[in-house]
Coordinates of C-alpha atoms in Angstrom, one line a residue:
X59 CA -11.1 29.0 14.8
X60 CA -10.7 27.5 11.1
X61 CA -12.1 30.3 9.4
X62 CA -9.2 32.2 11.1
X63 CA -6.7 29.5 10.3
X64 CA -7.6 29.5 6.7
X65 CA -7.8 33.4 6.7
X66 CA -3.8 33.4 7.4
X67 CA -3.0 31.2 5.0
X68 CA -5.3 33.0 2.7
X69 CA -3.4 36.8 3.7
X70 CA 0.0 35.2 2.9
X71 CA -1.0 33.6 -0.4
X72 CA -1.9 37.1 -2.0
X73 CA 0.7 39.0 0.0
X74 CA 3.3 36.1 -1.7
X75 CA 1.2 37.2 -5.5
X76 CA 1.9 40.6 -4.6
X77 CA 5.6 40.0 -3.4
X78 CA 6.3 37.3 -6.2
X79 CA 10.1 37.7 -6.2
X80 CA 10.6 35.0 -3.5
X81 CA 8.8 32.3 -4.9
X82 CA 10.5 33.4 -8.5
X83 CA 14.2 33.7 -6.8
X84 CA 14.0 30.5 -4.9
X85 CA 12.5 28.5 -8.0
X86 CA 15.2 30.1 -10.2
X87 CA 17.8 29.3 -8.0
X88 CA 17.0 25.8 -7.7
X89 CA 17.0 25.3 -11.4
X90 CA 20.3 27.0 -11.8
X91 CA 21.8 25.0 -9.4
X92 CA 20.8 22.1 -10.3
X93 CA 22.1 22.9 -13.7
X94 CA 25.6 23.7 -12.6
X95 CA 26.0 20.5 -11.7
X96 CA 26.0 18.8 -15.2
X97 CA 28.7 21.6 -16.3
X98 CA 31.0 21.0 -13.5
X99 CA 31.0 17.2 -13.6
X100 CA 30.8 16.3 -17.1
X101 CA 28.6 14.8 -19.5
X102 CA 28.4 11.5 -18.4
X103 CA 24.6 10.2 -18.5
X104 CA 25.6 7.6 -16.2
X105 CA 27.4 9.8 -13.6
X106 CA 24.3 11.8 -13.9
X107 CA 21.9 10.0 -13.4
X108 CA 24.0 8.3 -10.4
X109 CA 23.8 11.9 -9.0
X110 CA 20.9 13.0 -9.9
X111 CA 18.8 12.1 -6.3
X112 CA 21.5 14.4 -4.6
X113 CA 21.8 16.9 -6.5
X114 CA 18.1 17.4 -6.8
X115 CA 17.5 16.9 -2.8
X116 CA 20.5 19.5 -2.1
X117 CA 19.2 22.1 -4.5
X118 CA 15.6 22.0 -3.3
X119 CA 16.5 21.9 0.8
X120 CA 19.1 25.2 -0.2
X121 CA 16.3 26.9 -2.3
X122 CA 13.6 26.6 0.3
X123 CA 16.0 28.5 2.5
X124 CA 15.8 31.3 0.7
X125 CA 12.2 32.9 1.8
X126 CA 12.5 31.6 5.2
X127 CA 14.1 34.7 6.8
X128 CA 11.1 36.8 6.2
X129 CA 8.2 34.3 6.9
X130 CA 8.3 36.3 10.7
X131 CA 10.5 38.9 9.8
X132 CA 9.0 41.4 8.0
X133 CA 5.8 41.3 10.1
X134 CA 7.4 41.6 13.6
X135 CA 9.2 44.7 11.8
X136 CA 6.2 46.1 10.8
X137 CA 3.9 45.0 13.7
X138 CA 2.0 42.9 12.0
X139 CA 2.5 40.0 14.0
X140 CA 1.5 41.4 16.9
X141 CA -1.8 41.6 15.3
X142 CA -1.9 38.2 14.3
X143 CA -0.8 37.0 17.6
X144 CA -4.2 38.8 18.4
X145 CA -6.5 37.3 16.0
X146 CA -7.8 34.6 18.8
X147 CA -5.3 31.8 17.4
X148 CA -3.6 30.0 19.9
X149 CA 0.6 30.8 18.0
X150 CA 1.0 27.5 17.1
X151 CA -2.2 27.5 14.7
X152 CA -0.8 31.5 13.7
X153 CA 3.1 29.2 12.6
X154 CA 1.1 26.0 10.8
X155 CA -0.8 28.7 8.8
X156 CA 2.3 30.7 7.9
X157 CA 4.0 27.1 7.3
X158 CA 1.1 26.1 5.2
X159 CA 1.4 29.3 3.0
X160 CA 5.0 28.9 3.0
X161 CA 5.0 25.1 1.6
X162 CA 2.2 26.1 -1.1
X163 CA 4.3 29.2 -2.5
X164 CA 7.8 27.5 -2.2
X165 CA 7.2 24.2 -1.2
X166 CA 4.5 23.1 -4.1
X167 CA 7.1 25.2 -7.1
X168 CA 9.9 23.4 -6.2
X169 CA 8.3 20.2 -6.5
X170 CA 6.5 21.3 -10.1
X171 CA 10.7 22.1 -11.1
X172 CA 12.1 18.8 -9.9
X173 CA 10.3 17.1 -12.1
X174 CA 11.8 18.8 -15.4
X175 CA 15.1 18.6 -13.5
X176 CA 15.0 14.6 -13.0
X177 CA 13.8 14.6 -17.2
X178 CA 17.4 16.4 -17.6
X179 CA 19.3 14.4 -15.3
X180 CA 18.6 11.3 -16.7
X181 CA 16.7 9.6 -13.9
X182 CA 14.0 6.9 -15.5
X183 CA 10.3 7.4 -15.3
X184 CA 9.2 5.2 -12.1
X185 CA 12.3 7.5 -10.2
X186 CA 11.1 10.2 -11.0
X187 CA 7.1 9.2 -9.6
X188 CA 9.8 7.8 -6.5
X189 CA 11.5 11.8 -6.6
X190 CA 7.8 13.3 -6.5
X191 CA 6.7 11.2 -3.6
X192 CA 9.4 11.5 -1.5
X193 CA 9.8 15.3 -2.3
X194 CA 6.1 15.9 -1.3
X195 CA 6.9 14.2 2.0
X196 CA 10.3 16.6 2.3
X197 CA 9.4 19.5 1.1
X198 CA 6.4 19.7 3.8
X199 CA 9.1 18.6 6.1
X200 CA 11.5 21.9 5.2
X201 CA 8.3 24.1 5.5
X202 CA 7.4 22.6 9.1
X203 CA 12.0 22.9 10.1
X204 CA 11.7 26.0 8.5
X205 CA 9.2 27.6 10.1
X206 CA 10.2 26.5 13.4
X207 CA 13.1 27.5 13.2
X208 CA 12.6 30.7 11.7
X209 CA 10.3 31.8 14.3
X210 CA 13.2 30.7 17.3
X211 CA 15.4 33.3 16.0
X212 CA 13.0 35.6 15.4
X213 CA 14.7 39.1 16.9
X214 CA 17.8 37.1 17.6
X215 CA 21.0 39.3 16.2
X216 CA 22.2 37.6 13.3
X217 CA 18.9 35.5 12.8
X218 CA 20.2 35.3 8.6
X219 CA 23.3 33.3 10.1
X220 CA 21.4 31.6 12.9
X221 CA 18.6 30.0 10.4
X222 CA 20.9 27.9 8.0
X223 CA 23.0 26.6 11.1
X224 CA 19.7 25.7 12.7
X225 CA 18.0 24.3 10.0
X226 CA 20.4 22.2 7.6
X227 CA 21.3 19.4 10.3
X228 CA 17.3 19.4 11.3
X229 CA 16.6 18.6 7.6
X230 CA 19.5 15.8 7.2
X231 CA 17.1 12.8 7.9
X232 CA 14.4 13.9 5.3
X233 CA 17.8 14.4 2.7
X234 CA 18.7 11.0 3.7
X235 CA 16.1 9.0 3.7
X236 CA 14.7 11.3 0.3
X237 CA 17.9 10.4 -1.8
X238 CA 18.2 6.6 -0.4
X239 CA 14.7 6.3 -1.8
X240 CA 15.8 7.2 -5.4
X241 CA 19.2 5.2 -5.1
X242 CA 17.1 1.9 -3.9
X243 CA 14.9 2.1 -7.1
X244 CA 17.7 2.7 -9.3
X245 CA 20.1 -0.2 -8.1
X246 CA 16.5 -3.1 -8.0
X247 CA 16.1 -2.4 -4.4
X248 CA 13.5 -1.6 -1.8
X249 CA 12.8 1.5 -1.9
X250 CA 9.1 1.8 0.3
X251 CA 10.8 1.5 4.1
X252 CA 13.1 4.7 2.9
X253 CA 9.5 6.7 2.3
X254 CA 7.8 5.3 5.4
X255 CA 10.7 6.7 7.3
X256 CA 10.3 10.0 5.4
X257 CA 6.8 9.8 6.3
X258 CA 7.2 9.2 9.9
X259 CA 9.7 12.1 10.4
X260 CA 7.0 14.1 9.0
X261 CA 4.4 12.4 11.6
X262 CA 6.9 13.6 14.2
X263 CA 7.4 17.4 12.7
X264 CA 4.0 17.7 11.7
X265 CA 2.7 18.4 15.9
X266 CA 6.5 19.3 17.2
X267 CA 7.3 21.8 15.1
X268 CA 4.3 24.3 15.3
X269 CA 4.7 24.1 19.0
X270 CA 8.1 25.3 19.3
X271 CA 7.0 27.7 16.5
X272 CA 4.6 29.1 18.5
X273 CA 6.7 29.4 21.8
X274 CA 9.1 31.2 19.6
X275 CA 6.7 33.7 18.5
X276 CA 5.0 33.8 21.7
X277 CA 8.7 35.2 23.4
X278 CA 9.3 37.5 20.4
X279 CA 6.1 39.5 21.0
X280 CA 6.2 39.7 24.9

């Protein structure tokens, strides 16, 4: 059953090399974004770097948005999906693979990007190990939301306005508890219980999620 687990993950790696304008766009995106920011409130290094956890936590939640409509999309279009639905995986393993592969072409560049981001935002050097640790934890978070939710609405009408709606009050705890982290360190405070919460919501996504993923793409087949 592994060697078909790791074979998903392994087809949507190289169909993701193939197709590299999604992991380019959503990368792009976030850097952009993130570089508004400074242009629209001014350059105040201390404003900055007061705003820096948000701006960095907003930007990478709304960029890992941006592939999620065709993680099921495009293969229940082409028929793909029934084919993987066929492969012997229970659907839950077929949604943690495409999740997997989803974190590690999105997921895994956004996190590389923060980390220039944080160097031009002004945050100090143990926030921004504090900003990598907490956006590994959240960024597997928004692949695990994501690909729930993007496999609930799968074949719904309107799935491109149904998966933001869904998906952006799912991810709020991870936002909060990601950008409390950051603000504890820079005002002297404790910053570990923030993590250990962000790691606990991942405890709970991490089984829950690829469920209802697999339920969803279980009724979009049938």
């Amino acid at each position: 059953m592994m060697p078909l687990f790791f074979a998903v993950i392994t087809r949507d790696l190289r169909l993701a090399r193939r197709h590299g304008a999604d992991t380019l766009g959503a990368v792009l995106f976030f850097i952009l974004a993130a570089t508004l920011f400074p242009l629209a409130l001014g350059p105040s290094p201390e404003l900055l770097r007061h705003m820096a956890p948000g701006i960095i936590w907003v930007c990478a939640l709304l960029a890992a948005l941006l592939p999620l409509g065709r993680l099921f999309g495009a293969e229940l279009e082409d028929g793909s999906l029934d084919q993987l639905m066929l492969l012997g995986l229970p659907p839950s393993l077929v949604a943690l693979a495409k999740m997997t592969a989803h974190w590690l072409t999105t997921g895994l560049p956004l996190l590389i990007a923060a980390i220039p981001m944080a160097v031009m935002l002004g945050l100090p050097q143990v926030s921004i190990l504090v900003l990598t640790g907490g956006l590994f934890l959240g960024s597997v978070i928004l692949s695990l939301i994501g690909g729930m939710a993007a496999a609930v609405v799968l074949g719904a009408r309107r799935s491109d306005v149904l998966l933001p709606l869904l998906i952006l009050p799912l991810t709020c705890p991870a936002l909060i508890f990601g950008a409390a982290a950051l603000d504890a360190i820079s005002n002297g405070l404790p910053w570990i219980p923030d993590l250990e919460l962000l790691g606990a919501f991942l405890g709970a996504a991490l089984p829950l999620c690829p469920l209802a993923a697999g339920a969803g793409l279980r009724a979009a087949v049938e």
